[in-house]
Structure formats: C-alpha cells, structure tokens
Coordinates of C-alpha atoms in Angstrom, one line a residue:
X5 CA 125.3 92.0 87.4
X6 CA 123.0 93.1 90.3
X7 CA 124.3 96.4 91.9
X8 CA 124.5 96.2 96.0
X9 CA 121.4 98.8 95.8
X10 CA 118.9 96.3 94.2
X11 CA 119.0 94.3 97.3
X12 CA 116.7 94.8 100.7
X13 CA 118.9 95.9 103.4
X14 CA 117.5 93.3 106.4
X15 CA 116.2 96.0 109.2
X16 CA 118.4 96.6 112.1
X17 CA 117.7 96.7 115.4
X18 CA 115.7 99.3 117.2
X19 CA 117.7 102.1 118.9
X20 CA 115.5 103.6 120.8
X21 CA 112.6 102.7 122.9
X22 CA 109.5 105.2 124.0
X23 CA 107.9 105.3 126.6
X24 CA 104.5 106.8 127.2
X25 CA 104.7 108.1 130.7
X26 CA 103.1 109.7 133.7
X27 CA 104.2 111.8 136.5
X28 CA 103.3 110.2 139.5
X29 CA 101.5 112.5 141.4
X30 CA 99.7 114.9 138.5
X31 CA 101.9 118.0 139.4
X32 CA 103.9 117.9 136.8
X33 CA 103.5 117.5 133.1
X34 CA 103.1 114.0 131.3
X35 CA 105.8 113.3 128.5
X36 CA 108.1 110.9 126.2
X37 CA 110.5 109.2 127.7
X38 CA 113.3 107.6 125.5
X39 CA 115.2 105.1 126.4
X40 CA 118.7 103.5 124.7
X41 CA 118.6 100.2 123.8
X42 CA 121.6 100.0 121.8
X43 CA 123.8 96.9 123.0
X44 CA 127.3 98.0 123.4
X45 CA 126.1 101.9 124.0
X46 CA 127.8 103.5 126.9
X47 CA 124.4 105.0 127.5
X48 CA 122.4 101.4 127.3
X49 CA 119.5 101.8 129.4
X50 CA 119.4 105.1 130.3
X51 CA 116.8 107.3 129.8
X52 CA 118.8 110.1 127.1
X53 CA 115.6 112.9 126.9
X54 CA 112.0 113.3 127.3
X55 CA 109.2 115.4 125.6
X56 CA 107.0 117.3 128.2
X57 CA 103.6 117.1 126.5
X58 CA 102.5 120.7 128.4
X59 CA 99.9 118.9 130.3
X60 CA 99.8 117.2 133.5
X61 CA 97.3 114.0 134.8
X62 CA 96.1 113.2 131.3
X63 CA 96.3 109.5 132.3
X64 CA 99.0 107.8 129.8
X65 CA 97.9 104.7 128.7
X66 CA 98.1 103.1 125.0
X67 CA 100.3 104.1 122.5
X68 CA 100.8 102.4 119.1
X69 CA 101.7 98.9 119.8
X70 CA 104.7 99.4 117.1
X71 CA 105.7 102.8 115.4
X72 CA 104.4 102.5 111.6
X73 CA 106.9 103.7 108.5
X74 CA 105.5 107.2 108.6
X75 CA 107.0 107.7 112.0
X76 CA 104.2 109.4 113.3
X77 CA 103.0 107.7 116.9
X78 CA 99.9 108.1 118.7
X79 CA 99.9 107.9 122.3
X80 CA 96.4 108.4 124.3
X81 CA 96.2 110.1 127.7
X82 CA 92.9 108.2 128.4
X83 CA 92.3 110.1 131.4
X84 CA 91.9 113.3 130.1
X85 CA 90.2 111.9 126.8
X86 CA 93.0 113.1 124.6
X87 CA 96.0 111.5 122.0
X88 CA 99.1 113.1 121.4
X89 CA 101.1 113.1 118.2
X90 CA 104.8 112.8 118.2
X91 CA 107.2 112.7 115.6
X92 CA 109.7 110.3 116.1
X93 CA 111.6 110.4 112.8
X94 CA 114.4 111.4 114.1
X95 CA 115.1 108.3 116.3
X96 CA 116.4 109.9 119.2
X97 CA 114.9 113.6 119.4
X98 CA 111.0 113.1 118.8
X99 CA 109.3 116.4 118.6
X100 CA 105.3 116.9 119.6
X101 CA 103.3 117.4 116.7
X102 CA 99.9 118.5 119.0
X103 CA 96.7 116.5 120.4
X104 CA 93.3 116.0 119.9
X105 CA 90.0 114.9 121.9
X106 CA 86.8 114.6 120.9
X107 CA 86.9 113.6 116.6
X108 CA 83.6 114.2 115.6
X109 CA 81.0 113.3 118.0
X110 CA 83.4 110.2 119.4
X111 CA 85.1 111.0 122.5
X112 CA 87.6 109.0 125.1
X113 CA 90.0 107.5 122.1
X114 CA 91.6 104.5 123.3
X115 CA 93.4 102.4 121.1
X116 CA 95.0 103.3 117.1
X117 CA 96.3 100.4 114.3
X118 CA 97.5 102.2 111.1
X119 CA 95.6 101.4 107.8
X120 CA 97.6 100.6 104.2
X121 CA 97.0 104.6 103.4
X122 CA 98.6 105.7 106.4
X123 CA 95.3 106.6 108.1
X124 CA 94.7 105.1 111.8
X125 CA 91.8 103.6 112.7
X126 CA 90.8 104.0 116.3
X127 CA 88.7 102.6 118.9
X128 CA 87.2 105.9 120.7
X129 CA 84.7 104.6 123.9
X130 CA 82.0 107.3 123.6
X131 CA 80.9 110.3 122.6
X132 CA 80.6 113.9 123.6
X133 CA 82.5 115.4 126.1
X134 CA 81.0 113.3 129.2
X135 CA 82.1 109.7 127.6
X136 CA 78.5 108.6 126.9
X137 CA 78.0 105.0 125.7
X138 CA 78.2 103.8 123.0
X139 CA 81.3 104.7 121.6
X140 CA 82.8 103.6 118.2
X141 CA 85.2 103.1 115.1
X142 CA 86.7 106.4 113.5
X143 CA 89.0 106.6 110.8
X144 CA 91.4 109.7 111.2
X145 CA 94.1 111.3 109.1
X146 CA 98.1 111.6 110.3
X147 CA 97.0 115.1 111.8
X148 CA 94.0 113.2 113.9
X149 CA 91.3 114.6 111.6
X150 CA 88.1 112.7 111.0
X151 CA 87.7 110.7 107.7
X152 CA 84.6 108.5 108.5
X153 CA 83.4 107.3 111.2
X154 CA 80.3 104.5 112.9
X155 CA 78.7 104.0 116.3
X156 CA 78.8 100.8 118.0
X157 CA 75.6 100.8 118.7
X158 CA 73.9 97.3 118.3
X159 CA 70.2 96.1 118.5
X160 CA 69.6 94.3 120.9
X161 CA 72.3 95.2 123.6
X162 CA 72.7 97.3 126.3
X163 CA 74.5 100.8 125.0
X164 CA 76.3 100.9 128.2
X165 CA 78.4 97.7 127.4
X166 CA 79.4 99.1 123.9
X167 CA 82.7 100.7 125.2
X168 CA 85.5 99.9 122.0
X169 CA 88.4 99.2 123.8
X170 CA 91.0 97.4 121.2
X171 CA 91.0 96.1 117.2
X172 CA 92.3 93.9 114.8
X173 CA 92.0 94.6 111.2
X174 CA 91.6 92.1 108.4
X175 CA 91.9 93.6 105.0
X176 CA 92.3 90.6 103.4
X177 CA 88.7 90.0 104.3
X178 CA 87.1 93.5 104.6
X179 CA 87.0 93.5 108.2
X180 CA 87.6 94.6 111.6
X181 CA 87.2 92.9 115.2
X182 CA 86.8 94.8 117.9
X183 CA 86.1 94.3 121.8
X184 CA 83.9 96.2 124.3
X185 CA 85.3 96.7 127.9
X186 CA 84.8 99.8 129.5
X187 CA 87.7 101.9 130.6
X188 CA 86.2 103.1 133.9
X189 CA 83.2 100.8 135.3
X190 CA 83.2 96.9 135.6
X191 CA 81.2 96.6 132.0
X192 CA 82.4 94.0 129.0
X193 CA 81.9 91.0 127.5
X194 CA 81.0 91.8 124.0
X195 CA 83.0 91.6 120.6
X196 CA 82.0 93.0 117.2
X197 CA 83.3 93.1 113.6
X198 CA 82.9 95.3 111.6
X199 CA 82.8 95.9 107.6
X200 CA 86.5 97.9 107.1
X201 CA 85.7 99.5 103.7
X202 CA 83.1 101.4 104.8
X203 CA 82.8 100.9 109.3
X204 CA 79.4 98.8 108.6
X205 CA 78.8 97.1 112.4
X206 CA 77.7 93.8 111.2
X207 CA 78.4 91.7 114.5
X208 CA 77.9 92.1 118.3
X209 CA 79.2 88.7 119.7
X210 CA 79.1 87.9 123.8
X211 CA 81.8 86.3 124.4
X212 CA 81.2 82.6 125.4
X213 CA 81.2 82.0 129.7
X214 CA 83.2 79.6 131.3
X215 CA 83.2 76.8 134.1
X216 CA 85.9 74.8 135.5
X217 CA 84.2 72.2 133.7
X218 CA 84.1 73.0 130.2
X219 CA 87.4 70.6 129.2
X220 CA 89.7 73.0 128.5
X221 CA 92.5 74.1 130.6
X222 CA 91.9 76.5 133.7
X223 CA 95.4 77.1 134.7
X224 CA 95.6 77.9 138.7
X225 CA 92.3 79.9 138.7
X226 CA 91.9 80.6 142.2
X227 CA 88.3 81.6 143.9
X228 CA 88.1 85.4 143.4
X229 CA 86.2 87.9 142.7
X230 CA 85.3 87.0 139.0
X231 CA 86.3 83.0 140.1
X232 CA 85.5 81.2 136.5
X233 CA 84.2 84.6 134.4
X234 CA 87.2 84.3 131.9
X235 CA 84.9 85.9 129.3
X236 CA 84.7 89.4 131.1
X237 CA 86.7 92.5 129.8
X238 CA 88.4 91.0 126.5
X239 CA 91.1 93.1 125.9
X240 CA 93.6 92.9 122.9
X241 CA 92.4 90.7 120.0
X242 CA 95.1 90.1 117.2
X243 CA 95.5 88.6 113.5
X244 CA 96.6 85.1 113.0
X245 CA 99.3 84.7 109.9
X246 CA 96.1 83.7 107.5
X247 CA 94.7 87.0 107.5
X248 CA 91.5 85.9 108.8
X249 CA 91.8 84.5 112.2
X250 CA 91.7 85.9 115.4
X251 CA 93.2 85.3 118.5
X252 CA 92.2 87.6 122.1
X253 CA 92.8 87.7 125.8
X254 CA 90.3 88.9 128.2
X255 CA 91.8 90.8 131.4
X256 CA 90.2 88.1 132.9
X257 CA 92.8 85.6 132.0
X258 CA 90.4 84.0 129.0
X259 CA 91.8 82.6 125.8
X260 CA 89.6 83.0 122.7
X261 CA 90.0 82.1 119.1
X262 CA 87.9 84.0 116.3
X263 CA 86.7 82.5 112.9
X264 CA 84.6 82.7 110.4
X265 CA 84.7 86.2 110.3
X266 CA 84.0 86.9 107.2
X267 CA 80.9 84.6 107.0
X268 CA 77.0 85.3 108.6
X269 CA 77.8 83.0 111.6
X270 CA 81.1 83.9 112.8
X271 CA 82.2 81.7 115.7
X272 CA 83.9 82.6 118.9
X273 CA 85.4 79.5 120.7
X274 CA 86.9 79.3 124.6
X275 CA 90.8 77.6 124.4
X276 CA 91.9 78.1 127.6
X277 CA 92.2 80.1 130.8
X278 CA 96.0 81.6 132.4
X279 CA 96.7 81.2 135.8
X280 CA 95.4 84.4 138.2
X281 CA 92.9 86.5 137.3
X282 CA 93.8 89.3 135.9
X283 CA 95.8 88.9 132.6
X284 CA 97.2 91.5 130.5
X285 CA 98.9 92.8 126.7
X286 CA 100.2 90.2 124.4
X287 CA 102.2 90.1 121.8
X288 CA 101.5 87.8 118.5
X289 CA 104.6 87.0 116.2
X290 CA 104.0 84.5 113.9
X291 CA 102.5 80.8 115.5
X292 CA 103.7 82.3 119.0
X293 CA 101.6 84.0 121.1
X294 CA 103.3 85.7 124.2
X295 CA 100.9 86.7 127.2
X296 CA 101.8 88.5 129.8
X297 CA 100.0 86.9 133.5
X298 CA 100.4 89.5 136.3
X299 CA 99.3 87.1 139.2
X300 CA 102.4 84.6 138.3
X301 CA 105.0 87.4 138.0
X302 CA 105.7 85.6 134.5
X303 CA 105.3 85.4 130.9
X304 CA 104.7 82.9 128.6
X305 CA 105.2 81.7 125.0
X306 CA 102.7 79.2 123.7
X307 CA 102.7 77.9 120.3
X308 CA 99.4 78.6 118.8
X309 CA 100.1 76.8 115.0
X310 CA 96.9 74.6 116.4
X311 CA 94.9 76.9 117.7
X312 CA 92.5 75.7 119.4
X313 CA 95.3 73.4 121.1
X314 CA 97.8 75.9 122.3
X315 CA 101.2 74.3 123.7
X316 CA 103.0 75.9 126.5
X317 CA 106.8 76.4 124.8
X318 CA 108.6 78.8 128.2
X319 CA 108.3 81.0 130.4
X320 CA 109.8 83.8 132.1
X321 CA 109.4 84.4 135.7
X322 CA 109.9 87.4 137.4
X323 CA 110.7 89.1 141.2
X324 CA 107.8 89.7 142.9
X325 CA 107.8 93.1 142.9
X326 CA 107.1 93.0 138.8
X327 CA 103.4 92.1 137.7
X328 CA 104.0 91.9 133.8
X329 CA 101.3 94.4 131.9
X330 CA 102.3 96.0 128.9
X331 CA 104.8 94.2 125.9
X332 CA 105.9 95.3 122.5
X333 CA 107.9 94.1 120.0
X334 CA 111.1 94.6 117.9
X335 CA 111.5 91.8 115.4
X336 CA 115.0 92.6 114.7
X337 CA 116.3 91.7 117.8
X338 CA 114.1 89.2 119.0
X339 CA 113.3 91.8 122.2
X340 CA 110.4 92.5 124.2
X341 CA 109.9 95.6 126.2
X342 CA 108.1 94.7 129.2
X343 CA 106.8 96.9 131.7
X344 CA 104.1 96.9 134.4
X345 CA 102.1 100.2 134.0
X346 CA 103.9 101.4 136.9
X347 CA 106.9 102.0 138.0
X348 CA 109.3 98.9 136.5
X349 CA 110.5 98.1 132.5
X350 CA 112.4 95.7 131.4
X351 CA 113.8 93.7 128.4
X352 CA 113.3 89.9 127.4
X353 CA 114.6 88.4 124.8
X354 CA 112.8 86.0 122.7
X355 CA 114.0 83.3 120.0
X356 CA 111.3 83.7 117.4
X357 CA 111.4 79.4 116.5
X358 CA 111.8 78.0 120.0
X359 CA 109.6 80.4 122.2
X360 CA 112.3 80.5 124.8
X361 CA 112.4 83.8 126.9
X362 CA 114.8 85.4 129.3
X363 CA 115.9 88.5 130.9
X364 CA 118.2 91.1 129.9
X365 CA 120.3 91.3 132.9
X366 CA 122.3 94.3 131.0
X367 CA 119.5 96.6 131.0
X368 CA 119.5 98.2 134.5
X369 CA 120.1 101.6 135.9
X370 CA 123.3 102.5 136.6
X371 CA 124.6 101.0 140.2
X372 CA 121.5 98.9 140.3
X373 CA 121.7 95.2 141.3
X374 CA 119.0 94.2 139.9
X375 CA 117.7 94.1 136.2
X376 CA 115.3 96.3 134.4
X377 CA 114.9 100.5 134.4
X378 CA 112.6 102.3 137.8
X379 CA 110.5 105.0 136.7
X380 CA 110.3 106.2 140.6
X381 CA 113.4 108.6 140.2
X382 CA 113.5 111.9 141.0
X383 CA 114.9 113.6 138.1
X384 CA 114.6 113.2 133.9
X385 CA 116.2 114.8 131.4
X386 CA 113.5 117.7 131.5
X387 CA 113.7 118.7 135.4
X388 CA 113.4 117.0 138.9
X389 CA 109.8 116.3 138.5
X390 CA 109.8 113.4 140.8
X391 CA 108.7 109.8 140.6
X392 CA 106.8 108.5 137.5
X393 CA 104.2 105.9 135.5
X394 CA 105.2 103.8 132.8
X395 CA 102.7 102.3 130.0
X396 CA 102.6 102.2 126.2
X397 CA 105.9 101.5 125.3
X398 CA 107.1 101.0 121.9
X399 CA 111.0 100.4 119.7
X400 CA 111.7 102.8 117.2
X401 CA 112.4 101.6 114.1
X402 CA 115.6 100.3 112.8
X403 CA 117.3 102.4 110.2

C-alpha cells in the first residue's frame, strides 16, 4: 500500500508577493517590498517589510518573471547598470545576498531566465562601463559570476541596434531567442537566436513591418507617433507548450509568432496589432496569452491554441488612472499581479480554461475605496522615506 509520502503534494498558493521598487525621488535607498497575499490574512494586502538595498536611484526595473526553486531572485536596477541578489527562502523575511555590474566585459544587465543547472542566463545591453553597443548573452552562476559568455554582434547590422533586451530559451531544441530594443534611445527592431549549448549567435532577424493593410487585425491604432510601426522595440518573447515556438509583443503593440527556429530559415510572421501604441509585459500560461495594453486601461486573454489566429476570450478594464505594465504569475491561484511601473498594483484573477479575468476588489489599502495597493505613501516598514516606484514584481513560491 502506497504511504501518504509517495504522493506530490499539489503546490499551494503563493504567500507572498515582491516587489522591486524605487523611491520616488532618488533620496532614499531602493529596496524589496513584500506584500501579503494570503486570502483570509488579517494583514492581506499590506505591505509587512522591505529590504533597503543600501543604494538609492539605481533605476528598478526587471526582476525574474517567477522565483525559480533555488529561491535566489535577481532583480536589475537598470539605471545604475547593476542586479541585486536576494534570498527569498524564507517567504516572508528575504535577506540581500549583494550585487553585481559589469560580468566580464558585458555591462547594463537587463533581463535573467534560470537554466536546468540553476545558472541564469541573461540579456546584458553592452559592454564596459559606458553601455557601448552591442551587448550580449552571458551565462552567470547563483553568485552572478561569469560562466560563458557571446556578443551580439551580427554582420551585416548596425552595432548600435544590438541592445539584448529580453529571451526565451528552448532546450528542447538547443536554442535561445532573444530581442534587441535599446533601453535608453529609440533603437530596435531586430530578433536573434542563438545556439544555448554553447551562446553561438546564429540569427539576426528584423522583425517584419506593418501597414493597415496587411489583413491582419490592427485593433484601434490611432495616428501617432510610430502610426503602423508595430515591429519597433519587441519586448518580451516567450515559449509556446511545444518547446519550439515562440510567441512576442513589441512595445509597439505588435503580435509576432516565431518558427522554425531550429532550422536555417527561421520564420518570423506578423498576427496582429493591440489597440494603442504602446503595449507592455505578458504573461503566457498554456494556449492563453495575456497582454497587458496601457492605452485601453485593460488587459486581455486571447487564446493562442491557433496561433497565427489568436481569439479574443476577455478582458479586464481598468480606471483611468491604471495604465497596465508589468504582470506575473502564480499558477496556484490562478492570480496575476499587475502593476503599472509606477505608483499602482493590483491583483486579477484568472481561470486558466476560460480566459476570463477580474479584479480583486479585496486587495486594497486599508480605508481605501478603491481596489489595488499605492506605492505613493509616505512611510514603509524601513522608515518614512516618502512616495515610491513599482516594477518587477513577482509571487513567492508556495510551500
């Protein structure tokens, strides 16, 4: 007879959620925010501590999009060109473990996806200390140590558009996709894949441009500054369930699908376009892909089992004082944090089969009327340091 112990315990919900944050105006330091999401707690979304990093106007941006089983999580300060480490094992008490900047001769690390090993692979926009193009690929330890490392430079392209901004990895076929979109100038259009076992660049892709008049759907794309340039700054590309698809956004609003990755012609095709023109992190769990559109205060669900064919399943709509940026996910619970790089967060649920989204009117400050937690307070658990900026934000893992 099976014992109790030979079976998977199902995970549980995320307790916690961490938020990579700012102070507002640079005086203070940056830090950790964490947040409890526990339904039922009498402390549900409040903020319960922080961890001061010990520097101030490093620019928070990405973190980890999820926090990997080693609980070790990365979370860049772009600004100042460097990543902190925290240790977030125990849930609700992470600890700094330090920072790094420059890893090897790549500099201005951006974003970090954990390798089978436990190594990260990151996306690091230059090199030397002045951010020179092009940047590249480098493979670092837990303590943010080089392993290996190769430049993005391609033959044939302008250096100054390869600027590694986000990745995808595919070990099931031995590679990586990247995009290029600067961080600080109005340069990006490019995409490249890689060889993972050993960084090999073996593609530099433009991404395909678009016209109103292409026959596929341009969804409320007003005249603008980049009008019909859906293809500019592609942002966060991600992994289909076969392991050797890829789907991406562009921040302009673009919808591209990825094949034939593995092969000497791989093929990047235009789906779509959102509505507005500047369009944000997704999040990709199973067939349904979940963008986030700024412009329209909303995000959607769209079932993406047909890729090239995506169907519209819901949406959530918010106030207009929230432009949706950044999302993660905890699978557990079905939740998305949502926030918009500034000063708002919230939490929408999401029913993995039907795509349908809404609002979880229960997380709010205390004595607010409104849903959703303000980062422009004047005091956190480590001092009155004043109003703050929200980005990466991530769930802790359920124990």
């Amino acid at each position: 007879m099976a014992t109790m112990s030979a079976f998977t315990q199902p995970p549980r919900p995320a307790s916690y959620l961490y938020v990579w944050t700012g102070d507002a105006d640079t005086t203070s330091s940056d830090f950790l925010a964490v947040i409890d999401v526990r339904r039922g707690s009498a402390t549900y979304a409040q903020v319960i501590s922080t961890v001061p990093v010990g520097a101030k106007g490093t620019g928070p941006h990405h973190t980890e999009h999820q926090v990997e089983r080693d609980g070790i999580l990365f979370a860049n300060g772009f600004g100042a060109g460097r990543t902190f480490r925290f240790d977030v094992n125990q849930a609700a008490s992470p600890k700094l473990l330090g920072s790094f900047t420059t890893v090897g001769d790549y500099s201005f690390p951006h974003s970090f996806v954990q390798l089978a090993g436990g190594h990260r692979l990151g996306t690091f926009q230059g090199h030397g200390r002045s951010n020179t193009p092009p940047g590249g690929l480098v493979e670092l330890d837990r303590q943010g140590r080089l392993v290996r490392a190769s430049s993005a430079r391609s033959s044939g392209f302008d250096t100054l558009d390869m600027r590694p901004y986000s990745l995808a990895v595919l070990p099931a076929i031995d590679r990586v996709v990247s995009t290029s979109t600067d961080m600080l100038a109005d340069h990006g259009a490019h995409l490249q894949i890689w060889r993972l076992s050993d960084l090999a660049l073996l593609h530099t892709i433009p991404l395909p441009k678009t016209n109103g008049g292409d026959g596929h759907p341009h969804e409320g794309a007003p005249t603008g500054k980049y009008n019909e340039q859906h293809h500019l700054f592609p942002g966060e590309p991600r992994p289909l369930v076969d392991g050797k698809t890829v789907l991406l956004a562009t921040f302009t609003c673009g919808f591209y699908r990825v094949s034939a990755i593995d092969s000497p012609a791989p093929q990047i095709d235009f789906v779509k376009a959102f509505g507005g023109l500047d369009c944000a992190v997704p999040v990709l769990v199973g067939t349904r892909w979940v963008q986030t559109i700024p412009d329209e205060h909303a995000v959607v669900t769209l079932d993406v089992s047909d890729a090239m064919h995506p169907r519209e399943l819901a949406r959530v709509t918010f106030d207009s004082t929230f432009r949706p940026h950044w999302m993660a996910y905890d699978a557990p619970s079905g939740r998305l944090v949502v926030n918009d790089g500034d000063k708002q967060l919230q939490l929408v649920t999401m029913n993995a089969t039907t795509g349908a989204l809404a609002i979880d009117s229960a997380f709010r400050d205390r004595g607010a009327t409104q849903p959703g937690v303000r980062f422009d307070r004047a005091t956190w658990p480590h001092g009155a340091t004043g109003p703050a900026r929200a980005h990466g934000s991530v769930f802790s893992r359920g124990r």
